[in-house]
Amino acid sequence: MSKKQRNIIALTSAMALTFGLASNVGAMHIMEGYLPGGYCIGWGILCLPFLAAGFMSINKKLKEHRNLITLLAMSGAFVFVISSLKIPSVTGSCSHMTGTGLGAILFGPSAVSILGLIVLVFQAILLAHGGLTTIGANTFSMAIAGPFVSYGIWVICKKANINKKVAVFLAATLGDLFTYCVTAVQMAMAHHADTTIGAAMGKFLLVFAPTQVPLAIIEGIITVLIVMGLETYAKPELRSIGFLKEAK
Amino acid sequence: MITIDKLCYHSKLRYENAGEKFAFAIITLIICVMSRSIAVAGIVLLTTGILTVFKGGIPVSRYLHFLMLPLTFLILSTLAIVFNVKDAPLDLFAVSIGDWYLTASKEALFYALQLIATALSAVSCLYFLSFTTPMTDILEVLRKLHCPKLLIELMLLIYRFIFLLLTIASAISTSQDSRLGNKDYKTSLKSFAALGSVLMIRAVSRSNKLYDAMESRCYDGTLHVLSETQPPKKPVIIGIALFDILLLIFAVWRRFFS
């Protein structure tokens, strides 16, 4: 065996080991302490206008209908629980949904930004997914960018009279993939040791693709099934959730 | 159901003043993230580890298991930082693939190691907070820091509802299991989706009932909870201040004078 061959074998087995170890695949939360201080603050500031808008719309809606507070809180808890449950996955590893697409379709993007922030705080403290310093970056990718794309696709598809199942699938899957791309951009901007930002972004996208792309597709399928289930059994409940969505 | 939540109620540091713990965790975390030095990270990891495990009484095996949780993310992103595909080999090693090289530089390796150390010590700060301070105490601290009232109230309600929904979800998944609901991949997908939609329906009906219950007990927009606060202890405050000031001085010294 030449030296080159040995290197290749070592490298491939290292990679195999990595993906074997990758038993806990969740949404791509940037972990605590992974972003330098400046980026933590920057992404946090970028989130502020969206959060303020969401906060104001929720506040206004609650002043008119005080009884929506429990519904709103239940929705937040629902997103947290859905994202903490193990979903069936092909490889046998244990993976989690992000729930952003489902949240955006059910509750609308303005409510999801605030609920998403709270869910991320809980995920950081109770489940150790994500972190407190990276909360700005994670909020931006998961509670703002992803849901806005999901909601946009959902609305466009509804206007264009595309089959509902296809619309839900596209909204959830593309929203998920967009979240993953935004996260890769965030990481690449902070960490490009010896390449350009573009190349670093490519590397992050490539490395996380094996876990994130199947996850997005599975999430799309599950979201379709859940929304279909709700349409069949829960028309009145969906109407009451619709109240939250009007608060734009 | 949520292991961290369960463990933090058993911690021996649970009845310390929540503000002290919160301040210690957050200030240390900020110094750690800002300094990005391996030495600072080592000190922080050691201190918070000792505090959580020995002072707090969290089992070592559990603690190590939780430190390993973000491993997937850490390994994958370190791979992305260290490895490069370029047309010229870098100084650490290079494997040629056709005309290109899969290669890495020493600088990048050092950078990645530094990042791993910082991230792990930052996680240990977060764990110190979440393994010693129950969520309700953290909310109490946030209230004192003048976080918007609506946000606090939503968080309080969501925290309660999480456990409600988790109980429902676990009951549903047990009954699905006992009825061969996960016998193959297709069935398990279907079962999961059924669980999701039923959970939503239950959540909505529960939330309506809850509001009625609150209304009948004179709910006027604010939830009043009886909070038990422990008075802050002077020696602890001085200890925390001393540790963080020394850490800050050390971090600044490492950054600029060595």
Coordinates of C-alpha atoms in Angstrom, one line a residue:
Chain A
M1 CA 0.0 0.0 0.0
S2 CA 1.4 3.3 -1.0
K3 CA 1.4 6.3 1.3
K4 CA -1.3 8.0 -0.7
Q5 CA -3.6 4.9 -0.5
R6 CA -3.1 4.7 3.2
N7 CA -4.0 8.4 3.6
I8 CA -7.1 7.9 1.6
I9 CA -8.2 5.0 3.6
A10 CA -7.5 6.9 6.9
L11 CA -9.5 9.8 5.6
T12 CA -12.5 7.8 4.5
S13 CA -12.6 5.8 7.7
A14 CA -12.5 9.0 9.6
M15 CA -15.4 10.3 7.7
A16 CA -17.3 7.0 8.1
L17 CA -16.7 7.3 11.8
T18 CA -17.9 10.8 11.9
F19 CA -21.2 10.0 10.2
G20 CA -21.5 6.9 12.4
L21 CA -21.2 9.1 15.4
A22 CA -23.6 11.6 14.0
S23 CA -26.4 10.0 15.9
N24 CA -28.1 13.2 17.1
V25 CA -29.1 15.1 14.0
G26 CA -31.2 18.1 14.7
A27 CA -31.8 21.4 13.0
M28 CA -28.6 23.2 12.4
H29 CA -28.4 25.2 15.6
I30 CA -25.1 27.1 15.8
M31 CA -23.6 25.9 19.1
E32 CA -22.8 28.1 22.1
G33 CA -19.6 30.0 21.8
Y34 CA -19.1 29.2 18.1
L35 CA -19.4 32.7 16.8
P36 CA -17.0 35.6 17.7
G37 CA -18.5 38.3 19.9
G38 CA -18.9 40.9 17.1
Y39 CA -21.0 38.5 15.0
C40 CA -23.2 37.5 18.0
I41 CA -24.1 41.2 18.5
G42 CA -24.4 41.9 14.8
W43 CA -26.9 39.1 14.1
G44 CA -28.8 40.1 17.3
I45 CA -29.2 43.7 16.1
L46 CA -30.3 42.4 12.7
C47 CA -33.1 40.5 14.3
L48 CA -34.4 43.4 16.4
P49 CA -36.6 45.1 13.8
F50 CA -38.4 41.8 13.0
L51 CA -38.8 40.9 16.6
A52 CA -40.1 44.4 17.4
A53 CA -42.6 44.1 14.5
G54 CA -43.7 40.7 15.7
F55 CA -43.9 41.9 19.3
M56 CA -46.1 44.9 18.4
S57 CA -48.5 42.9 16.2
I58 CA -48.9 40.3 19.0
N59 CA -49.4 43.0 21.6
K60 CA -52.0 44.7 19.5
K61 CA -53.9 41.5 18.8
L62 CA -53.8 40.5 22.5
K63 CA -55.3 43.9 23.5
E64 CA -58.3 43.1 21.3
H65 CA -58.6 39.4 22.1
R66 CA -57.1 38.7 25.5
N67 CA -58.1 35.0 25.3
L68 CA -55.5 34.5 22.5
I69 CA -52.7 34.5 25.0
T70 CA -53.1 30.8 25.9
L71 CA -53.5 29.9 22.2
L72 CA -50.3 31.7 21.4
A73 CA -48.4 30.1 24.3
M74 CA -49.8 26.6 23.3
S75 CA -48.5 27.3 19.7
G76 CA -45.1 28.0 21.1
A77 CA -45.1 24.9 23.2
F78 CA -46.3 22.9 20.2
V79 CA -43.4 24.1 18.1
F80 CA -41.0 23.2 20.9
V81 CA -42.4 19.7 21.5
I82 CA -42.6 18.9 17.8
S83 CA -38.9 19.9 17.4
S84 CA -37.9 17.8 20.5
L85 CA -39.6 14.6 19.4
K86 CA -37.6 12.0 17.5
I87 CA -38.8 11.7 14.0
P88 CA -38.5 8.4 12.1
S89 CA -35.4 8.5 9.9
V90 CA -33.9 6.2 7.3
T91 CA -30.5 5.7 8.8
G92 CA -31.6 4.8 12.3
S93 CA -30.0 7.9 13.7
C94 CA -32.2 10.1 15.9
S95 CA -33.2 13.3 14.1
H96 CA -35.5 16.2 15.0
M97 CA -37.7 18.4 13.0
T98 CA -37.2 22.2 13.0
G99 CA -40.9 22.9 12.9
T100 CA -40.3 26.3 11.3
G101 CA -42.2 25.6 8.1
L102 CA -45.2 24.1 10.0
G103 CA -45.2 27.1 12.4
A104 CA -45.1 29.6 9.6
I105 CA -47.9 27.9 7.7
L106 CA -50.1 27.6 10.8
F107 CA -49.4 30.8 12.7
G108 CA -47.9 33.3 10.1
P109 CA -44.4 34.7 10.1
S110 CA -45.0 37.6 12.6
A111 CA -46.1 35.4 15.5
V112 CA -43.4 32.8 14.7
S113 CA -40.6 35.3 15.1
I114 CA -41.4 35.9 18.7
L115 CA -42.4 32.4 19.4
G116 CA -39.3 31.2 17.7
L117 CA -37.1 33.4 19.9
I118 CA -38.7 31.9 23.0
V119 CA -38.5 28.4 21.7
L120 CA -34.8 28.9 20.9
V121 CA -34.1 30.2 24.5
F122 CA -35.9 27.1 25.8
Q123 CA -34.0 24.8 23.4
A124 CA -30.7 26.3 24.6
I125 CA -31.4 26.0 28.3
L126 CA -33.5 22.8 28.5
L127 CA -32.1 20.8 25.6
A128 CA -28.7 22.3 25.0
H129 CA -29.5 22.9 21.3
G130 CA -27.9 26.2 20.2
G131 CA -26.8 28.7 22.8
L132 CA -27.3 32.0 24.5
T133 CA -24.5 33.9 22.7
T134 CA -25.6 32.5 19.3
I135 CA -29.3 33.2 19.9
G136 CA -29.2 36.2 17.6
A137 CA -27.8 34.2 14.7
N138 CA -30.1 31.3 15.3
T139 CA -33.1 33.5 15.6
F140 CA -32.3 35.1 12.3
S141 CA -31.9 31.8 10.5
M142 CA -34.6 29.7 12.1
A143 CA -37.3 32.1 13.4
I144 CA -37.0 34.9 10.7
A145 CA -35.4 33.8 7.4
G146 CA -36.8 30.3 7.2
P147 CA -40.4 31.1 8.2
F148 CA -40.5 34.1 5.9
V149 CA -39.4 32.0 3.0
S150 CA -41.9 29.2 3.9
Y151 CA -44.7 31.7 4.3
G152 CA -43.9 33.4 1.1
I153 CA -43.9 30.2 -0.9
W154 CA -47.1 29.1 0.8
V155 CA -48.9 32.4 -0.1
I156 CA -47.6 32.3 -3.7
C157 CA -48.6 28.7 -4.2
K158 CA -52.1 29.5 -2.8
K159 CA -52.5 32.4 -5.2
A160 CA -51.2 30.3 -8.1
N161 CA -53.7 27.6 -7.2
I162 CA -51.1 24.9 -6.9
N163 CA -52.1 21.7 -5.3
K164 CA -52.2 22.2 -1.5
K165 CA -50.0 19.2 -0.7
V166 CA -47.3 20.3 -3.2
A167 CA -47.5 23.8 -1.7
V168 CA -47.1 22.6 1.9
F169 CA -44.2 20.3 0.9
L170 CA -42.4 23.1 -1.0
A171 CA -42.9 25.6 1.8
A172 CA -41.6 23.3 4.5
T173 CA -38.7 21.8 2.5
L174 CA -37.5 25.0 0.9
G175 CA -37.9 26.9 4.2
D176 CA -35.7 24.3 5.9
L177 CA -33.1 24.4 3.1
F178 CA -33.0 28.1 3.2
T179 CA -32.4 28.0 7.0
Y180 CA -29.5 25.7 6.3
C181 CA -28.1 28.0 3.7
V182 CA -28.4 31.0 5.9
T183 CA -26.6 29.1 8.7
A184 CA -23.8 28.2 6.4
V185 CA -23.4 31.8 5.4
Q186 CA -23.3 32.9 9.0
M187 CA -20.6 30.3 9.8
A188 CA -18.6 31.1 6.7
M189 CA -18.6 34.9 7.5
A190 CA -17.3 34.2 11.0
H191 CA -14.8 31.4 10.1
H192 CA -12.8 31.5 6.9
A193 CA -9.3 30.8 8.2
D194 CA -7.5 30.3 4.9
T195 CA -10.0 30.8 2.1
T196 CA -12.5 33.3 0.8
I197 CA -15.9 33.6 2.4
G198 CA -17.5 32.0 -0.7
A199 CA -15.2 28.9 -0.5
A200 CA -15.8 28.6 3.2
M201 CA -19.6 28.7 2.6
G202 CA -19.3 26.0 0.0
K203 CA -17.4 23.8 2.5
F204 CA -20.0 24.3 5.3
L205 CA -22.8 23.6 2.8
L206 CA -21.1 20.4 1.6
V207 CA -20.2 19.1 5.1
F208 CA -23.7 19.5 6.5
A209 CA -25.5 18.4 3.3
P210 CA -25.7 14.7 4.2
T211 CA -27.6 15.4 7.4
Q212 CA -29.6 18.5 6.4
V213 CA -30.9 17.6 2.9
P214 CA -32.6 14.3 3.8
L215 CA -33.9 16.0 7.0
A216 CA -35.5 18.8 5.0
I217 CA -37.2 16.3 2.7
I218 CA -38.5 14.2 5.6
E219 CA -39.7 17.3 7.3
G220 CA -41.6 18.3 4.1
I221 CA -43.4 15.0 4.0
I222 CA -44.3 15.0 7.7
T223 CA -45.5 18.6 7.4
V224 CA -47.8 17.7 4.5
L225 CA -49.2 14.8 6.5
I226 CA -49.8 16.9 9.6
V227 CA -51.5 19.7 7.7
M228 CA -53.6 17.2 5.8
G229 CA -54.6 15.6 9.2
L230 CA -55.5 19.0 10.6
E231 CA -57.6 19.8 7.5
T232 CA -59.6 16.6 7.9
Y233 CA -60.2 16.6 11.7
A234 CA -59.7 20.2 12.9
K235 CA -61.4 22.7 10.8
P236 CA -62.7 24.8 13.8
E237 CA -59.3 24.7 15.5
L238 CA -57.6 25.9 12.3
R239 CA -60.1 28.8 12.1
S240 CA -59.2 29.8 15.7
I241 CA -55.5 29.7 14.8
G242 CA -56.3 31.9 11.8
F243 CA -56.8 34.7 14.3
L244 CA -53.1 34.7 15.0
K245 CA -52.2 35.0 11.3
E246 CA -54.4 38.1 10.7
A247 CA -52.1 39.9 13.1
K248 CA -49.6 41.1 10.5
Chain B
M1 CA -39.0 13.9 30.4
I2 CA -36.5 16.8 29.9
T3 CA -33.4 15.5 31.6
I4 CA -31.7 18.9 32.2
D5 CA -34.9 20.2 33.8
K6 CA -35.1 17.2 36.1
L7 CA -31.5 17.4 37.1
C8 CA -31.5 21.1 37.9
Y9 CA -34.2 20.6 40.5
H10 CA -32.0 18.1 42.3
S11 CA -28.9 20.3 42.2
K12 CA -27.4 21.3 45.5
L13 CA -27.0 24.8 44.1
R14 CA -30.7 25.1 43.4
Y15 CA -31.4 27.3 46.4
E16 CA -28.6 29.8 45.9
N17 CA -29.7 33.2 44.7
A18 CA -30.7 33.0 41.1
G19 CA -29.2 36.4 40.2
E20 CA -25.8 35.3 41.4
K21 CA -25.8 32.2 39.3
F22 CA -27.2 34.0 36.2
A23 CA -24.6 36.8 36.5
F24 CA -21.7 34.3 37.0
A25 CA -22.7 32.2 34.0
I26 CA -23.4 35.1 31.6
I27 CA -20.4 37.2 32.5
T28 CA -18.0 34.3 32.3
L29 CA -19.6 33.2 29.0
I30 CA -19.1 36.7 27.5
I31 CA -15.4 36.8 28.6
C32 CA -14.9 33.3 27.2
V33 CA -16.4 34.1 23.8
M34 CA -14.7 37.5 23.5
S35 CA -11.2 36.2 24.5
R36 CA -11.0 33.1 22.2
S37 CA -7.9 31.9 24.0
I38 CA -7.3 28.2 24.8
A39 CA -5.9 29.1 28.3
V40 CA -9.0 31.1 29.3
A41 CA -11.2 28.3 27.9
G42 CA -9.4 25.8 30.0
I43 CA -9.8 27.8 33.2
V44 CA -13.5 28.3 32.5
L45 CA -14.2 24.7 31.6
L46 CA -12.4 23.5 34.8
T47 CA -14.2 26.1 37.1
T48 CA -17.7 25.6 35.8
G49 CA -17.2 21.8 35.5
I50 CA -16.1 21.6 39.2
L51 CA -18.9 23.9 40.3
T52 CA -21.6 22.0 38.4
V53 CA -20.4 18.5 39.3
F54 CA -19.0 18.8 42.8
K55 CA -20.8 21.8 44.2
G56 CA -24.0 21.0 42.3
G57 CA -23.9 17.3 42.7
I58 CA -24.7 16.4 39.0
P59 CA -23.4 12.9 38.2
V60 CA -20.1 13.1 36.3
S61 CA -21.2 10.6 33.7
R62 CA -24.3 12.6 32.9
Y63 CA -22.3 15.8 32.7
L64 CA -19.8 14.3 30.3
H65 CA -22.7 12.9 28.2
F66 CA -24.2 16.3 27.9
L67 CA -20.8 17.9 27.0
M68 CA -20.7 15.4 24.1
L69 CA -24.1 16.4 22.8
P70 CA -23.0 19.1 20.4
L71 CA -20.3 16.7 19.1
T72 CA -21.8 16.2 15.7
F73 CA -22.0 19.9 15.0
L74 CA -18.5 20.4 16.3
I75 CA -16.9 17.6 14.2
L76 CA -18.7 18.5 11.0
S77 CA -17.9 22.2 11.2
T78 CA -14.3 21.6 12.2
L79 CA -13.9 19.4 9.2
A80 CA -15.2 22.2 7.1
I81 CA -12.8 24.7 8.6
V82 CA -9.7 22.5 8.5
F83 CA -10.0 20.8 5.1
N84 CA -9.6 22.6 1.9
V85 CA -9.7 21.6 -1.8
K86 CA -7.1 23.7 -3.6
D87 CA -4.8 23.5 -6.6
A88 CA -1.7 23.9 -4.4
P89 CA -0.9 21.9 -1.2
L90 CA -0.8 23.7 2.1
D91 CA 1.7 23.1 4.9
L92 CA 0.1 20.5 7.2
F93 CA -0.7 17.7 4.8
A94 CA -2.1 17.1 1.3
V95 CA -3.8 14.3 -0.5
S96 CA -3.9 14.7 -4.3
I97 CA -7.2 14.0 -6.1
G98 CA -6.5 14.4 -9.8
D99 CA -5.1 17.9 -10.3
W100 CA -6.4 19.1 -7.0
Y101 CA -5.4 18.6 -3.4
L102 CA -7.4 17.8 -0.3
T103 CA -5.2 19.8 2.0
A104 CA -5.0 21.6 5.3
S105 CA -2.8 24.3 6.9
K106 CA -1.4 24.4 10.3
E107 CA -2.9 27.8 10.9
A108 CA -6.4 26.5 10.2
L109 CA -5.8 23.5 12.5
F110 CA -4.8 25.8 15.3
Y111 CA -7.7 28.0 14.6
A112 CA -10.1 25.0 14.7
L113 CA -8.6 23.8 18.0
Q114 CA -9.0 27.2 19.5
L115 CA -12.6 27.3 18.4
I116 CA -13.4 23.8 19.8
A117 CA -11.9 24.9 23.2
T118 CA -13.9 28.1 23.2
A119 CA -17.1 26.4 22.2
L120 CA -16.8 23.7 24.8
S121 CA -16.1 26.1 27.6
A122 CA -19.0 28.3 26.5
V123 CA -21.2 25.3 26.6
S124 CA -20.0 24.5 30.1
C125 CA -21.0 28.0 31.2
L126 CA -24.5 27.4 29.7
Y127 CA -24.7 24.1 31.5
F128 CA -23.7 25.7 34.8
L129 CA -26.8 27.9 34.4
S130 CA -29.2 25.2 33.2
F131 CA -28.0 22.5 35.6
T132 CA -28.4 24.7 38.7
T133 CA -31.2 27.2 38.0
P134 CA -34.8 26.1 37.2
M135 CA -36.5 28.0 34.4
T136 CA -38.9 29.8 36.8
D137 CA -35.9 31.3 38.6
I138 CA -34.4 32.4 35.4
L139 CA -37.7 34.1 34.4
E140 CA -37.7 35.8 37.8
V141 CA -34.2 37.2 37.0
L142 CA -35.4 38.3 33.5
R143 CA -38.3 40.1 35.2
K144 CA -35.9 42.0 37.4
L145 CA -33.9 42.9 34.3
H146 CA -37.0 44.6 32.9
C147 CA -37.6 42.2 30.0
P148 CA -41.0 43.0 28.4
K149 CA -43.9 41.7 30.5
L150 CA -45.6 40.0 27.6
L151 CA -42.5 38.1 26.8
I152 CA -42.1 36.9 30.3
E153 CA -45.7 35.9 30.6
L154 CA -45.6 34.0 27.3
M155 CA -42.4 32.2 28.4
L156 CA -44.0 31.2 31.7
L157 CA -47.1 29.8 29.9
I158 CA -45.0 28.1 27.3
Y159 CA -42.8 26.5 29.9
R160 CA -45.9 25.0 31.6
F161 CA -47.5 23.9 28.3
I162 CA -44.4 22.1 27.1
F163 CA -44.8 19.6 29.9
L164 CA -48.5 19.3 29.3
L165 CA -48.0 18.6 25.6
L166 CA -45.0 16.2 26.3
T167 CA -47.2 14.1 28.5
I168 CA -49.9 13.9 25.8
A169 CA -47.3 13.1 23.1
S170 CA -45.7 10.3 25.2
A171 CA -49.1 8.8 25.9
I172 CA -49.9 8.8 22.2
S173 CA -46.6 7.4 21.1
T174 CA -46.9 4.6 23.7
S175 CA -50.3 3.6 22.4
Q176 CA -49.0 3.8 18.8
D177 CA -46.1 1.5 19.7
S178 CA -48.4 -1.0 21.3
R179 CA -50.6 -1.1 18.1
L180 CA -47.6 -1.7 15.7
G181 CA -47.6 1.9 14.7
N182 CA -43.9 1.8 14.0
K183 CA -43.6 -1.5 12.3
D184 CA -42.0 -0.1 9.2
Y185 CA -40.7 3.2 7.9
K186 CA -43.9 4.2 6.1
T187 CA -46.2 3.4 9.1
S188 CA -43.9 5.3 11.4
L189 CA -44.0 8.4 9.2
K190 CA -47.8 8.2 9.2
S191 CA -47.9 7.7 12.9
F192 CA -45.6 10.6 13.6
A193 CA -47.8 12.9 11.4
A194 CA -51.0 11.6 13.2
L195 CA -49.3 12.4 16.5
G196 CA -48.5 15.9 15.3
S197 CA -52.0 16.7 14.1
V198 CA -53.7 15.3 17.2
L199 CA -51.2 17.1 19.4
M200 CA -52.2 20.4 17.7
I201 CA -55.9 19.7 18.2
R202 CA -55.5 18.8 21.8
A203 CA -53.3 21.8 22.3
V204 CA -56.0 24.2 21.0
S205 CA -58.8 22.6 23.1
R206 CA -56.5 22.6 26.2
S207 CA -55.7 26.3 25.7
N208 CA -59.3 27.2 25.5
K209 CA -60.1 25.4 28.7
L210 CA -57.2 26.9 30.4
Y211 CA -58.2 30.4 29.4
D212 CA -61.7 29.7 30.8
A213 CA -60.1 28.5 34.1
M214 CA -57.9 31.6 34.3
E215 CA -60.8 33.9 33.5
S216 CA -62.9 32.3 36.3
R217 CA -60.1 33.1 38.7
C218 CA -60.0 36.8 37.8
Y219 CA -57.3 36.8 35.2
D220 CA -56.7 40.4 34.2
G221 CA -53.7 40.2 31.9
T222 CA -51.0 39.4 34.4
L223 CA -50.2 36.1 36.0
H224 CA -49.2 36.4 39.6
V225 CA -46.9 33.7 40.8
L226 CA -45.5 33.4 44.3
S227 CA -41.7 33.4 43.9
E228 CA -39.4 32.3 46.6
T229 CA -36.1 34.2 46.4
Q230 CA -33.1 33.5 48.4
P231 CA -31.2 36.6 49.6
P232 CA -27.9 37.1 47.8
K233 CA -24.9 36.3 50.0
K234 CA -22.0 38.8 50.2
P235 CA -19.1 36.3 50.1
V236 CA -20.6 34.6 47.0
I237 CA -20.9 38.0 45.2
I238 CA -17.4 39.0 46.1
G239 CA -16.1 35.6 45.0
I240 CA -17.9 35.8 41.6
A241 CA -16.7 39.4 41.1
L242 CA -13.1 38.5 42.0
F243 CA -13.1 35.5 39.7
D244 CA -14.6 37.4 36.7
I245 CA -12.3 40.4 37.2
L246 CA -9.2 38.1 37.4
L247 CA -10.4 36.2 34.4
L248 CA -10.9 39.4 32.4
I249 CA -7.5 40.7 33.3
F250 CA -6.0 37.3 32.3
A251 CA -7.9 37.3 29.0
V252 CA -6.8 40.8 28.2
W253 CA -3.2 40.0 29.1
R254 CA -3.3 36.9 26.9
R255 CA -4.8 38.8 24.0
F256 CA -2.5 41.8 24.0
F257 CA 0.7 41.2 25.9
S258 CA 1.8 37.6 25.2

